[in-house]
Backbone as a chain_set.jsonl record, in Angstrom:
{"seq": "MNATQPPLPLPPVQLSPRSGAWLPHQQRNHKPRAFEIVAMLAVNVLLSATAVSALFHLVSYQRSQQAKLHELQAEVNLATARVNQATEQFNRNHDPQQARRIMQEQTNRIEPQQLQVVWTNSNPAPQTP", "coords": {"N": [[36.149, 59.192, 36.097], [36.143, 56.927, 34.842], [33.643, 56.304, 34.123], [30.846, 54.8, 32.523], [30.216, 55.271, 29.152], [27.581, 56.444, 27.106], [26.355, 54.376, 24.444], [27.322, 54.904, 21.063], [25.12, 56.185, 18.63], [23.874, 54.11, 15.994], [24.403, 54.364, 12.516], [21.676, 54.826, 10.213], [20.496, 51.969, 8.402], [20.627, 51.322, 5.049], [18.903, 49.562, 2.685], [20.135, 47.715, 0.059], [19.757, 46.453, -3.282], [21.15, 44.066, -3.238], [21.299, 43.341, -0.593], [19.015, 42.103, 0.35], [16.631, 43.344, 0.0], [13.292, 43.524, -1.139], [12.479, 43.045, -4.427], [10.707, 43.402, -7.51], [11.735, 41.735, -9.551], [12.781, 39.587, -8.154], [10.736, 37.875, -7.548], [10.474, 35.741, -9.264], [12.239, 33.862, -8.253], [10.868, 32.483, -6.297], [9.215, 30.643, -7.498], [10.466, 28.08, -8.125], [10.734, 27.172, -5.494], [8.063, 27.053, -4.663], [7.139, 25.095, -6.407], [8.636, 22.958, -5.447], [7.528, 22.683, -2.865], [4.875, 22.023, -3.499], [5.343, 19.603, -4.802], [6.426, 18.102, -2.688], [4.188, 18.021, -0.988], [2.411, 16.572, -2.615], [3.73, 14.104, -2.784], [3.711, 13.395, -0.07], [0.928, 13.211, 0.367], [0.362, 11.096, -1.347], [1.869, 9.051, -0.119], [0.544, 8.974, 2.352], [-2.024, 8.152, 1.56], [-1.403, 5.619, 0.587], [-0.529, 4.414, 2.949], [-2.9, 4.452, 4.486], [-4.524, 2.831, 2.895], [-3.084, 0.429, 3.085], [-3.42, -0.056, 5.814], [-6.203, -0.532, 5.913], [-6.313, -2.929, 4.46], [-4.764, -4.545, 6.138], [-6.371, -4.593, 8.441], [-8.678, -5.917, 7.52], [-7.529, -8.369, 6.834], [-6.622, -9.183, 9.341], [-9.067, -9.533, 10.67], [-10.161, -11.675, 9.191], [-8.289, -13.632, 9.806], [-8.72, -13.863, 12.547], [-11.305, -14.907, 12.532], [-10.803, -17.401, 11.369], [-9.166, -18.412, 13.386], [-10.98, -18.614, 15.548], [-12.664, -20.558, 14.504], [-10.895, -22.724, 14.295], [-10.282, -23.044, 17.008], [-12.755, -23.885, 17.979], [-12.939, -26.353, 16.67], [-10.747, -27.622, 17.846], [-11.63, -27.775, 20.488], [-13.787, -29.569, 20.158], [-12.389, -31.82, 19.255], [-10.808, -32.298, 21.48], [-12.755, -33.015, 23.351], [-13.657, -35.401, 22.15], [-11.305, -36.916, 22.308], [-10.981, -37.094, 25.076], [-13.275, -38.582, 25.71], [-12.721, -40.939, 24.289], [-10.436, -41.746, 25.649], [-11.466, -42.242, 28.204], [-13.179, -44.373, 27.562], [-11.312, -46.23, 26.641], [-9.79, -46.636, 28.967], [-11.775, -47.766, 30.567], [-12.404, -50.09, 29.139], [-10.058, -51.518, 29.358], [-9.753, -52.034, 32.0], [-9.217, -54.334, 34.474], [-10.942, -54.87, 36.566], [-13.437, -54.267, 35.666], [-13.931, -56.009, 33.654], [-15.719, -58.231, 33.578], [-18.216, -56.976, 33.762], [-18.238, -55.512, 31.383], [-18.121, -57.595, 29.563], [-20.629, -58.771, 30.019], [-22.29, -56.672, 29.174], [-21.702, -56.559, 26.443], [-22.157, -59.156, 25.44], [-24.488, -60.163, 26.471], [-24.476, -62.207, 28.294], [-24.653, -63.914, 31.412], [-23.326, -64.417, 34.704], [-22.955, -67.645, 36.22], [-23.802, -67.607, 38.885], [-25.603, -65.582, 39.049], [-29.0, -64.564, 38.814], [-31.333, -64.379, 36.249], [-33.506, -61.775, 35.564], [-36.764, -61.514, 34.506], [-39.11, -59.439, 33.323], [-42.552, -59.375, 33.656], [-45.894, -58.709, 32.635], [-48.264, -58.211, 35.013], [-50.955, -57.639, 34.947], [-52.621, -58.466, 32.439], [-53.702, -57.057, 29.364], [-57.174, -56.896, 28.539], [-58.367, -59.168, 26.19], [-59.921, -58.764, 23.204], [-62.504, -60.482, 21.477]], "CA": [[36.442, 59.236, 34.706], [35.904, 55.605, 34.275], [32.197, 56.094, 33.975], [30.502, 54.252, 31.216], [29.732, 56.271, 28.22], [26.458, 55.914, 26.315], [26.814, 53.906, 23.134], [27.123, 55.823, 19.96], [24.011, 55.741, 17.78], [24.277, 53.51, 14.728], [23.82, 55.06, 11.377], [20.573, 54.053, 9.616], [20.914, 51.023, 7.37], [19.865, 51.419, 3.814], [18.932, 48.279, 1.984], [20.45, 47.749, -1.355], [19.173, 45.268, -3.93], [21.903, 42.855, -2.911], [21.245, 43.023, 0.828], [17.809, 41.368, 0.673], [15.41, 44.117, -0.198], [12.404, 42.83, -2.072], [12.301, 43.725, -5.698], [9.806, 42.61, -8.36], [12.409, 40.707, -10.343], [13.1, 38.447, -7.299], [9.555, 37.039, -7.425], [10.731, 34.541, -10.055], [13.002, 32.916, -7.444], [9.952, 31.728, -5.446], [8.531, 29.602, -8.263], [11.028, 26.741, -7.873], [10.433, 26.783, -4.112], [6.645, 26.691, -4.636], [7.044, 23.8, -7.073], [9.185, 21.974, -4.516], [6.551, 22.487, -1.792], [3.745, 21.284, -4.077], [5.796, 18.23, -5.047], [6.524, 17.43, -1.383], [2.818, 17.766, -0.54], [1.85, 15.488, -3.428], [4.37, 12.848, -2.352], [3.198, 13.08, 1.266], [-0.462, 12.765, 0.222], [0.422, 9.761, -1.938], [2.325, 8.13, 0.926], [-0.527, 8.843, 3.345], [-3.079, 7.325, 0.966], [-0.89, 4.251, 0.557], [-0.525, 3.907, 4.323], [-4.294, 4.206, 4.878], [-4.956, 1.648, 2.153], [-2.429, -0.733, 3.69], [-4.076, -0.292, 7.103], [-7.492, -1.178, 5.661], [-6.04, -4.317, 4.082], [-4.312, -5.261, 7.33], [-7.512, -4.799, 9.339], [-9.526, -6.983, 6.964], [-6.779, -9.617, 6.955], [-6.618, -9.555, 10.75], [-10.41, -10.046, 10.978], [-10.321, -13.017, 8.611], [-7.452, -14.549, 10.578], [-9.388, -14.105, 13.823], [-12.423, -15.815, 12.272], [-10.205, -18.728, 11.209], [-8.694, -18.838, 14.693], [-12.135, -19.048, 16.328], [-13.11, -21.827, 13.922], [-9.942, -23.754, 14.704], [-10.439, -23.276, 18.44], [-13.952, -24.707, 18.15], [-12.579, -27.712, 16.253], [-9.847, -28.169, 18.869], [-12.463, -28.135, 21.633], [-14.506, -30.8, 19.816], [-11.418, -32.917, 19.211], [-10.415, -32.572, 22.867], [-13.855, -33.764, 23.959], [-13.62, -36.768, 21.598], [-10.127, -37.596, 22.866], [-11.283, -37.418, 26.472], [-14.248, -39.673, 25.705], [-12.029, -42.154, 23.858], [-9.536, -42.137, 26.739], [-12.293, -42.859, 29.238], [-13.635, -45.672, 27.059], [-10.145, -47.109, 26.617], [-9.481, -47.008, 30.354], [-12.836, -48.653, 31.038], [-12.303, -51.4, 28.463], [-8.841, -52.219, 29.757], [-9.731, -52.145, 33.46], [-9.519, -55.729, 34.785], [-12.04, -54.954, 37.518], [-14.707, -54.119, 34.962], [-13.951, -56.916, 32.507], [-16.947, -59.029, 33.583], [-19.346, -56.105, 33.459], [-18.183, -55.204, 29.952], [-18.476, -58.818, 28.857], [-22.073, -58.914, 30.12], [-22.915, -55.651, 28.326], [-21.492, -56.808, 25.025], [-22.599, -60.482, 24.98], [-25.73, -60.501, 27.149], [-24.302, -63.396, 29.109], [-24.609, -63.645, 32.836], [-22.559, -65.395, 35.458], [-23.817, -68.727, 36.707], [-24.338, -67.296, 40.205], [-26.62, -64.547, 38.932], [-30.303, -64.946, 38.297], [-31.816, -63.447, 35.238], [-34.826, -61.26, 35.893], [-37.594, -61.255, 33.332], [-40.285, -58.689, 33.742], [-43.802, -59.747, 32.984], [-47.015, -57.838, 32.946], [-49.172, -58.963, 35.882], [-52.327, -57.348, 34.535], [-52.669, -58.451, 30.978], [-54.8, -56.285, 28.781], [-58.249, -57.797, 28.105], [-58.353, -59.472, 24.766], [-61.24, -58.674, 22.571], [-62.638, -61.501, 20.429]], "C": [[36.275, 57.886, 34.031], [34.414, 55.324, 34.123], [31.903, 55.587, 32.581], [29.881, 55.331, 30.365], [28.57, 55.67, 27.436], [26.959, 55.466, 24.957], [26.495, 54.922, 22.055], [25.966, 55.323, 19.098], [24.538, 55.2, 16.463], [23.659, 54.276, 13.581], [22.691, 54.217, 10.771], [21.081, 53.184, 8.474], [20.021, 51.216, 6.16], [20.033, 50.119, 3.056], [19.229, 48.487, 0.517], [19.82, 46.508, -1.994], [19.915, 43.997, -3.577], [21.761, 42.465, -1.438], [19.937, 42.344, 1.23], [16.549, 42.179, 0.535], [14.58, 43.425, -1.278], [12.22, 43.68, -3.304], [11.432, 42.858, -6.59], [10.517, 41.523, -9.152], [12.783, 39.484, -9.486], [11.904, 37.509, -7.12], [9.74, 35.737, -8.216], [11.5, 33.49, -9.254], [12.101, 32.064, -6.549], [9.244, 30.608, -6.198], [9.157, 28.226, -8.063], [10.728, 26.255, -6.452], [8.968, 26.36, -3.993], [6.445, 25.319, -5.302], [7.557, 22.696, -6.158], [8.189, 21.669, -3.396], [5.356, 21.686, -2.302], [4.138, 19.831, -4.33], [5.901, 17.456, -3.73], [5.128, 17.109, -0.848], [2.195, 16.598, -1.305], [2.433, 14.143, -3.011], [3.848, 12.436, -0.982], [1.754, 12.6, 1.209], [-0.489, 11.353, -0.359], [0.868, 8.722, -0.905], [1.254, 7.91, 1.987], [-1.648, 7.965, 2.813], [-2.651, 5.863, 0.906], [-0.908, 3.635, 1.945], [-1.944, 3.595, 4.793], [-4.83, 2.967, 4.173], [-4.35, 0.373, 2.75], [-3.056, -1.064, 5.043], [-5.425, -0.969, 6.917], [-7.297, -2.639, 5.282], [-5.598, -5.129, 5.297], [-5.458, -5.544, 8.293], [-8.401, -5.911, 8.814], [-8.821, -8.336, 7.056], [-6.779, -10.115, 8.397], [-7.98, -10.111, 11.159], [-10.607, -11.445, 10.415], [-9.476, -14.035, 9.365], [-8.073, -14.845, 11.942], [-10.568, -15.056, 13.636], [-11.904, -17.245, 12.099], [-9.735, -19.274, 12.555], [-9.846, -19.332, 15.561], [-12.661, -20.39, 15.818], [-12.189, -22.971, 14.346], [-10.044, -24.058, 16.196], [-11.674, -24.124, 18.725], [-13.667, -26.155, 17.765], [-11.663, -28.377, 17.279], [-10.653, -28.587, 20.101], [-13.243, -29.418, 21.373], [-13.556, -32.003, 19.815], [-10.967, -33.285, 20.628], [-11.501, -33.378, 23.579], [-13.865, -35.205, 23.454], [-12.448, -37.554, 22.166], [-10.384, -37.99, 24.317], [-12.26, -38.586, 26.562], [-13.575, -40.988, 25.303], [-11.075, -42.652, 24.943], [-10.311, -42.812, 27.865], [-12.759, -44.25, 28.811], [-12.474, -46.675, 27.04], [-9.804, -47.58, 28.028], [-10.529, -47.965, 30.911], [-12.697, -50.041, 30.427], [-11.085, -52.193, 28.923], [-8.675, -52.299, 31.277], [-10.107, -53.575, 33.835], [-10.68, -55.873, 35.769], [-13.407, -54.863, 36.827], [-14.84, -55.076, 33.787], [-15.245, -57.715, 32.454], [-18.154, -58.169, 33.224], [-19.392, -55.776, 31.969], [-18.568, -56.426, 29.141], [-19.995, -59.019, 28.9], [-22.791, -57.906, 29.233], [-22.83, -56.022, 26.857], [-22.069, -58.14, 24.552], [-23.925, -60.914, 25.58], [-25.633, -61.818, 27.905], [-24.252, -62.986, 30.574], [-23.788, -64.72, 33.516], [-23.497, -66.481, 35.987], [-24.44, -68.414, 38.072], [-25.475, -66.272, 40.134], [-27.909, -65.138, 38.394], [-30.741, -63.891, 37.299], [-33.232, -63.044, 35.612], [-35.542, -60.947, 34.598], [-38.856, -60.576, 33.823], [-41.486, -59.153, 32.938], [-44.888, -58.806, 33.446], [-48.012, -58.635, 33.775], [-50.63, -58.72, 35.534], [-52.365, -57.333, 33.008], [-53.889, -57.678, 30.495], [-55.897, -57.252, 28.328], [-58.219, -57.958, 26.584], [-59.764, -59.416, 24.236], [-61.34, -59.715, 21.47], [-62.962, -60.945, 19.103]], "O": [[36.271, 57.764, 32.806], [34.013, 54.166, 34.007], [32.596, 55.893, 31.611], [29.121, 56.179, 30.834], [28.592, 54.476, 27.136], [27.861, 56.074, 24.381], [25.53, 55.682, 22.139], [25.861, 54.118, 18.867], [25.49, 55.724, 15.886], [22.536, 54.771, 13.672], [22.763, 52.989, 10.821], [21.951, 53.577, 7.696], [18.796, 51.263, 6.272], [21.145, 49.644, 2.822], [18.636, 49.332, -0.154], [19.392, 45.602, -1.278], [19.317, 42.921, -3.623], [22.085, 41.332, -1.083], [19.782, 42.03, 2.41], [15.48, 41.716, 0.932], [15.118, 42.821, -2.206], [11.86, 44.855, -3.24], [11.435, 41.64, -6.417], [9.927, 40.47, -9.397], [13.079, 38.429, -10.048], [12.076, 36.422, -6.57], [9.177, 34.714, -7.827], [11.402, 32.306, -9.576], [12.537, 31.011, -6.083], [8.715, 29.696, -5.562], [8.418, 27.266, -7.845], [10.495, 25.066, -6.235], [8.665, 25.398, -3.288], [5.675, 24.492, -4.814], [6.971, 21.615, -6.102], [8.026, 20.509, -3.02], [4.877, 20.779, -1.622], [3.338, 18.926, -4.093], [5.512, 16.29, -3.662], [4.915, 16.024, -0.307], [1.534, 15.743, -0.716], [1.706, 13.156, -2.899], [3.57, 11.259, -0.752], [1.388, 11.672, 1.931], [-1.27, 10.511, 0.085], [0.298, 7.634, -0.834], [1.073, 6.791, 2.468], [-2.169, 7.12, 3.54], [-3.461, 4.968, 1.151], [-1.263, 2.467, 2.105], [-2.164, 2.569, 5.437], [-5.513, 2.146, 4.786], [-5.037, -0.638, 2.898], [-3.207, -2.238, 5.379], [-5.768, -1.88, 7.67], [-8.047, -3.5, 5.743], [-6.014, -6.275, 5.462], [-5.512, -6.616, 8.895], [-8.836, -6.766, 9.585], [-9.467, -9.347, 7.331], [-6.917, -11.312, 8.65], [-8.039, -11.074, 11.924], [-11.161, -12.311, 11.092], [-9.897, -15.177, 9.545], [-7.96, -15.965, 12.44], [-10.81, -15.916, 14.483], [-12.496, -18.19, 12.622], [-9.887, -20.464, 12.831], [-9.716, -20.352, 16.238], [-13.055, -21.25, 16.606], [-12.654, -24.05, 14.712], [-9.906, -25.212, 16.601], [-11.65, -24.983, 19.607], [-14.101, -27.079, 18.452], [-11.796, -29.571, 17.546], [-10.387, -29.635, 20.69], [-13.354, -30.265, 22.26], [-13.897, -33.072, 20.32], [-10.768, -34.462, 20.931], [-11.201, -34.312, 24.322], [-14.059, -36.133, 24.239], [-12.589, -38.738, 22.472], [-10.042, -39.097, 24.734], [-12.092, -39.477, 27.395], [-13.832, -42.029, 25.907], [-10.93, -43.86, 25.131], [-9.875, -43.825, 28.412], [-12.736, -45.19, 29.606], [-12.656, -47.842, 27.389], [-9.561, -48.764, 28.258], [-10.189, -48.884, 31.655], [-12.853, -51.049, 31.117], [-11.096, -53.423, 28.876], [-7.589, -52.596, 31.775], [-11.224, -53.998, 33.54], [-11.335, -56.915, 35.79], [-14.41, -55.335, 37.362], [-15.78, -54.956, 33.001], [-15.821, -57.865, 31.377], [-19.018, -58.6, 32.46], [-20.464, -55.765, 31.365], [-19.267, -56.307, 28.135], [-20.584, -59.408, 27.891], [-23.794, -58.242, 28.604], [-23.786, -55.82, 26.107], [-22.44, -58.261, 23.385], [-24.437, -61.969, 25.207], [-26.652, -62.473, 28.124], [-23.865, -61.87, 30.919], [-23.582, -65.803, 32.967], [-24.691, -66.246, 36.175], [-25.519, -68.923, 38.375], [-26.231, -66.13, 41.095], [-27.898, -66.093, 37.617], [-30.544, -62.691, 37.488], [-34.059, -63.895, 35.94], [-35.037, -60.241, 33.726], [-39.577, -61.118, 34.66], [-41.435, -59.299, 31.717], [-44.801, -58.192, 34.51], [-48.554, -59.632, 33.296], [-51.468, -59.574, 35.825], [-52.161, -56.294, 32.381], [-54.943, -57.658, 31.131], [-55.591, -58.316, 27.789], [-58.066, -56.998, 25.829], [-60.683, -59.994, 24.817], [-60.441, -59.853, 20.64], [-63.102, -61.695, 18.137]]}, "num_chains": 1, "name": "protein.A"}
C-alpha cells in the first residue's frame, strides 16, 4: 500500500495578457531596449576606433624612438672608439719607457749614440742637356 502513485496531471496553463503572452501593444516596450542596444554599439564602436587610432600613434612613436635609439647607439660606439684611442695615446705619452721614442718622433732629434741614416739614390737618372 505504500506504492508510489503516479503524479496527477497538471491542468493546462492558459496565458493571460499579464502572464507574458505577446500582444501587439507590447511591441512599444522593445523600442527603448533597441535604442539602448544601438547606443551601446555606437559607444563600443567609438571606443574601438579610438583604441585603434591610439595603437597606430603608439606604433609610429615606437618606430621613431627606435630610430633615435639606433642613432644614439651609433654615436656611442663612435665616442667609445675615440675614448679608447685617446686612452691609448695618453698611456703611450705618459709611459716613461717610451719617452725617448716619442721625443724622437716629435722633434726629429736622435740620441748621440745613434747614427742617422740618409738614403741616397745610387743610380742617378741621366741628365739631359
